[in-house]
Amino acid sequence: MKKLNELNTNTPTIIIILGVTGDLSHRKLFPAIFDLYTKDLLPDDFAVVGFARRDIGESGIRKIAESSLSGKPNKKNIKEFLEKLYYQKGFFDEANSYKELGELLKQIDEKWGLCSNKLFYLATPPNFYEAIFKSLDASGLNLHCNKETGWTRVLVEKPFGKDIKTATELDRTLGKLFNENQIFRIDHYLAKETVQNILMFRFSNSIFEPLWNNQYIEKVEIKIWETLGVEKRGSFYHDTGALRDVGQNHILQMLALVAMDNPKSIEPKNIRRNRASVFQSLFPIKKEGIEKSVVRGQYEGFTQESGVEHNSQTETYFKIQAYLNNSKWDGVPFYLESGKKMKEAKTEIKIHFKKVADCLCPKEEENHKNILTLRIQPNEGITIKFWVKKPGFSFDLSEQKLTFMYPKDNNVLVPDAYERVIIDCIKGDQTLFTSTEEVKAAWEFITPIIENWNKAKLYIYKTGSDGRFS
Ligand code: BG6
């Protein structure tokens, strides 16, 4: 029996991927949709319609999908899956293209004999969003073909806007076409198993939450380090920079989950409200504070990357010292850091606890502290550092660790973030998607920093950096 029947979502659905010939579909979307298909989690009747500018036809899109699934074992399933793919050539701002897209969707519906659900996935560069939203509106594709049953939803990739002004305008346009419950703003970090675990770990164990405040916590570090550079995304990255690319979204979302109040239930409304309220309580970093609170860097050779201007001042690294303006976190610095071409690839959160006031450890030694590390990737797991007596005739201490690792076992179902994104959108569950309040509050914090970047020196760092530049 279909697993989605239990969730009552086994209704015919078409996923329309706008910008299907791009990197995202190849790397993430086709593998994720295929995995959902092989796990029998998609509706019985489903189709993927690719929409992009290139004239590649159905055979072209099937070839792209097939190459992105080349590492998957079950060839019979791949063949069946490819038959569910369709293609419509079109321009994102051309009315006729949407008319043709509408006709193709209608043909599929007629084949199935009903009006199916429509999920529009914007996998294009963000500068096309506005044109796409307007064209969906003008063509009427934002309206569902049956008022009684089914739905039309839109999945939008980050970055959502470039700053508070553009994000607000974009939101306004989107809000005219769709209700908030039809809009799914993606931050794929929220859909990562280990990121969701932050919330469950914090609020399901009695031994941590009582200490989770400024009385016991000295500082928090949140970092995303990557060893790769900008790869083929030079032009996008030159315009965007690290802070907009992963700071405004992934890093801040991890901060929200570390610092938010207990939502008391896993209701999407509560969780999204509490995440937003963390962003709303971030102390603004103003022009005068930039030099003190922000470090920015650029890896050597960035300006020679294809698509990057030769005098580019865009950051590929940032570190921000942020504070929250509330009684629970007052005075605790949160170090938010991310960089490309760093010495290792890792995403982790470290909670540094204060030294015990009446510690039996040597008074002069500062390092007798507990550190809780949440490893988001790789080696997903949790480690706690603590101190025990060194066996022997003295009262010396030695450092020990307790570690939990997620089993590397195929039977343990850890869905890929994009599988989760797609399935939750089909289910209509918005918990792991950002609300309009979150997006706005995150931009409110980030925009003044971006506007005053030039107050902070741009360090040029070598590949393999550890973030210590000066
Ligand atoms: C994306 C950014 O959102 O996240 C990329 O655009 C970055 O620049 C990526 O590499 C990191 O995601 P992950 O899942 O690989 O950690």
XYZ file of C-alpha atoms in Angstrom, residues 125-380:
256
model
C 18.753 32.238 -10.686
C 16.900 34.625 -8.344
C 16.925 37.478 -10.853
C 14.200 35.623 -12.806
C 11.811 35.268 -9.844
C 9.952 38.511 -10.396
C 9.365 37.774 -14.108
C 8.235 34.228 -13.315
C 5.793 35.323 -10.616
C 4.296 37.908 -12.935
C 4.040 35.470 -15.829
C 2.399 32.798 -13.679
C -0.142 35.422 -12.728
C -0.719 36.727 -16.256
C -1.131 33.210 -17.637
C -3.486 32.180 -14.843
C -1.251 29.205 -14.003
C -1.221 30.275 -10.359
C -4.945 29.434 -10.187
C -5.939 25.855 -9.634
C -8.059 24.232 -12.345
C -10.559 22.912 -9.814
C -11.834 25.126 -7.023
C -13.167 22.217 -4.962
C -10.168 19.896 -4.670
C -6.413 19.893 -5.192
C -3.883 22.672 -4.976
C -1.272 24.816 -6.684
C 1.895 25.524 -4.691
C 5.143 27.297 -5.348
C 8.589 26.302 -4.102
C 11.121 29.135 -4.140
C 14.844 28.659 -3.653
C 16.924 31.065 -1.610
C 18.261 33.728 -1.722
C 14.878 35.382 -1.489
C 15.765 38.955 -2.465
C 19.105 40.749 -2.174
C 18.303 42.914 0.827
C 15.340 43.979 2.904
C 13.928 46.210 0.160
C 14.024 43.682 -2.681
C 12.850 40.846 -0.406
C 9.848 42.912 0.691
C 8.971 43.782 -2.905
C 9.309 40.176 -3.992
C 7.157 39.056 -1.123
C 4.522 41.603 -2.037
C 4.403 40.347 -5.636
C 4.260 36.728 -4.495
C 1.611 37.534 -1.892
C -0.671 38.897 -4.625
C -0.576 35.600 -6.521
C -0.574 33.020 -3.785
C -1.773 32.702 -0.208
C 0.951 32.171 2.412
C -0.101 28.516 2.726
C 0.743 27.974 -0.965
C 4.228 29.498 -0.692
C 7.154 27.269 0.294
C 10.392 29.267 0.696
C 13.229 26.798 0.766
C 16.180 26.813 3.097
C 17.515 23.322 2.511
C 19.420 23.466 5.823
C 16.120 23.301 7.685
C 15.374 20.086 5.838
C 18.615 18.420 6.953
C 18.049 15.618 9.416
C 20.829 16.829 11.733
C 19.511 20.403 11.736
C 16.022 19.232 12.697
C 17.662 17.262 15.449
C 18.842 20.464 17.163
C 15.287 21.182 18.229
C 14.430 17.638 19.201
C 17.687 17.196 21.127
C 17.264 20.464 23.038
C 13.666 20.000 24.043
C 13.560 16.263 24.671
C 16.361 15.951 27.246
C 16.102 17.351 30.727
C 19.856 17.629 31.217
C 20.604 20.410 28.736
C 17.746 22.870 28.561
C 18.061 24.119 32.171
C 21.643 25.152 31.308
C 20.742 26.617 27.936
C 21.116 30.315 28.758
C 23.605 33.061 29.559
C 24.112 31.854 33.100
C 25.886 28.716 31.896
C 26.796 29.316 28.271
C 29.842 31.398 27.480
C 29.659 31.509 23.697
C 28.251 29.700 20.687
C 30.015 29.038 17.391
C 28.095 28.202 14.237
C 30.105 27.487 11.136
C 29.846 26.243 7.598
C 33.270 25.585 6.136
C 33.645 24.310 2.608
C 36.786 23.198 0.802
C 35.339 23.920 -2.633
C 35.438 27.312 -4.312
C 32.608 28.855 -6.291
C 32.910 26.182 -9.004
C 30.705 27.074 -11.982
C 28.736 29.739 -10.133
C 31.221 32.604 -10.448
C 28.794 35.153 -11.816
C 26.054 34.352 -9.265
C 28.561 34.366 -6.452
C 30.176 37.625 -7.500
C 26.750 39.295 -7.189
C 25.738 37.423 -4.071
C 28.707 36.814 -1.758
C 28.941 34.433 1.176
C 26.786 36.415 3.579
C 23.783 36.474 1.267
C 24.457 32.958 -0.011
C 24.574 31.101 3.302
C 24.584 33.706 6.098
C 21.156 35.295 5.693
C 19.611 31.839 5.556
C 21.442 28.620 6.553
C 23.583 30.096 9.336
C 20.791 32.226 10.775
C 18.397 29.285 10.709
C 20.852 27.217 12.739
C 21.146 30.146 15.147
C 17.355 30.235 15.432
C 17.168 26.574 16.360
C 19.941 26.931 18.938
C 18.501 30.051 20.567
C 14.725 29.826 20.179
C 12.261 29.298 22.989
C 10.484 26.002 23.354
C 7.692 25.976 20.741
C 5.722 23.659 23.094
C 4.537 21.591 20.115
C 5.741 20.720 16.649
C 3.006 22.842 15.079
C 4.500 24.719 12.082
C 2.952 27.952 13.328
C 4.728 27.794 16.708
C 8.085 26.744 15.335
C 8.127 29.390 12.596
C 7.003 32.080 15.034
C 9.772 31.229 17.507
C 12.433 31.087 14.806
C 11.335 34.515 13.573
C 11.462 35.933 17.068
C 15.160 34.990 17.369
C 15.914 37.018 14.240
C 13.807 39.885 15.533
C 15.875 39.985 18.718
C 19.267 40.158 16.979
C 21.111 43.325 17.964
C 21.562 45.342 14.767
C 25.175 45.768 13.721
C 25.447 49.363 12.635
C 28.075 51.135 10.561
C 30.161 52.022 13.634
C 30.152 48.418 14.844
C 31.170 46.763 11.590
C 34.918 46.805 12.102
C 34.609 45.314 15.566
C 31.951 42.724 14.833
C 32.685 41.520 11.334
C 35.595 39.834 9.543
C 35.401 39.295 5.816
C 37.735 37.542 3.431
C 38.138 36.483 -0.153
C 40.100 33.463 -1.292
C 43.135 34.050 -3.429
C 42.255 33.535 -7.079
C 38.552 34.337 -6.676
C 38.827 37.302 -9.059
C 40.199 34.991 -11.749
C 37.193 32.664 -11.572
C 34.994 32.675 -14.654
C 32.099 35.137 -14.269
C 33.800 37.116 -11.489
C 34.880 40.705 -12.119
C 38.630 41.236 -11.831
C 38.318 43.862 -9.133
C 35.577 42.036 -7.237
C 35.305 42.922 -3.561
C 32.832 40.109 -2.916
C 33.450 38.088 0.237
C 33.875 34.323 0.120
C 34.342 34.233 3.905
C 32.687 36.018 6.817
C 32.641 35.832 10.563
C 30.165 37.848 12.580
C 29.979 38.321 16.310
C 26.259 38.628 16.975
C 24.244 39.147 20.154
C 20.610 38.613 21.043
C 18.683 41.263 22.836
C 16.780 39.170 25.368
C 17.239 38.171 28.985
C 18.078 34.560 28.167
C 20.995 35.347 25.865
C 22.124 38.778 26.962
C 25.949 38.979 26.758
C 26.503 35.651 24.985
C 28.387 36.085 21.708
C 27.258 33.981 18.769
C 30.048 33.584 16.206
C 28.536 33.047 12.788
C 31.126 31.931 10.269
C 31.295 30.571 6.762
C 33.926 30.280 4.068
C 34.801 28.630 0.795
C 38.234 27.015 0.212
C 38.767 26.436 3.891
C 41.046 23.788 5.295
C 38.252 21.279 5.816
C 34.602 20.807 4.931
C 32.412 20.834 7.999
C 29.217 22.317 9.346
C 29.006 22.353 13.102
C 27.678 24.142 16.137
C 29.745 24.370 19.297
C 28.162 25.353 22.582
C 30.867 26.426 25.031
C 29.767 26.204 28.646
C 31.310 28.443 31.289
C 33.943 27.132 33.663
C 32.410 25.944 36.935
C 32.777 28.811 39.436
C 34.044 26.621 42.293
C 35.809 24.174 40.080
C 38.184 21.647 41.694
C 40.373 22.095 38.664
C 43.527 24.229 38.638
C 42.260 27.779 39.077
C 44.681 29.300 36.615
C 43.729 26.989 33.756
C 41.056 28.391 31.542
C 40.275 25.359 29.443
C 38.345 23.304 32.013
C 35.054 23.840 30.297
C 32.431 21.649 28.736
C 31.817 21.868 25.044
C 28.853 20.367 23.266
C 29.411 19.910 19.530
C 26.518 19.275 17.178
C 28.034 17.992 13.960
C 25.669 18.751 11.125
C 27.999 17.276 8.470
C 30.120 15.226 7.861
C 30.387 12.562 10.611
C 26.904 13.603 11.686
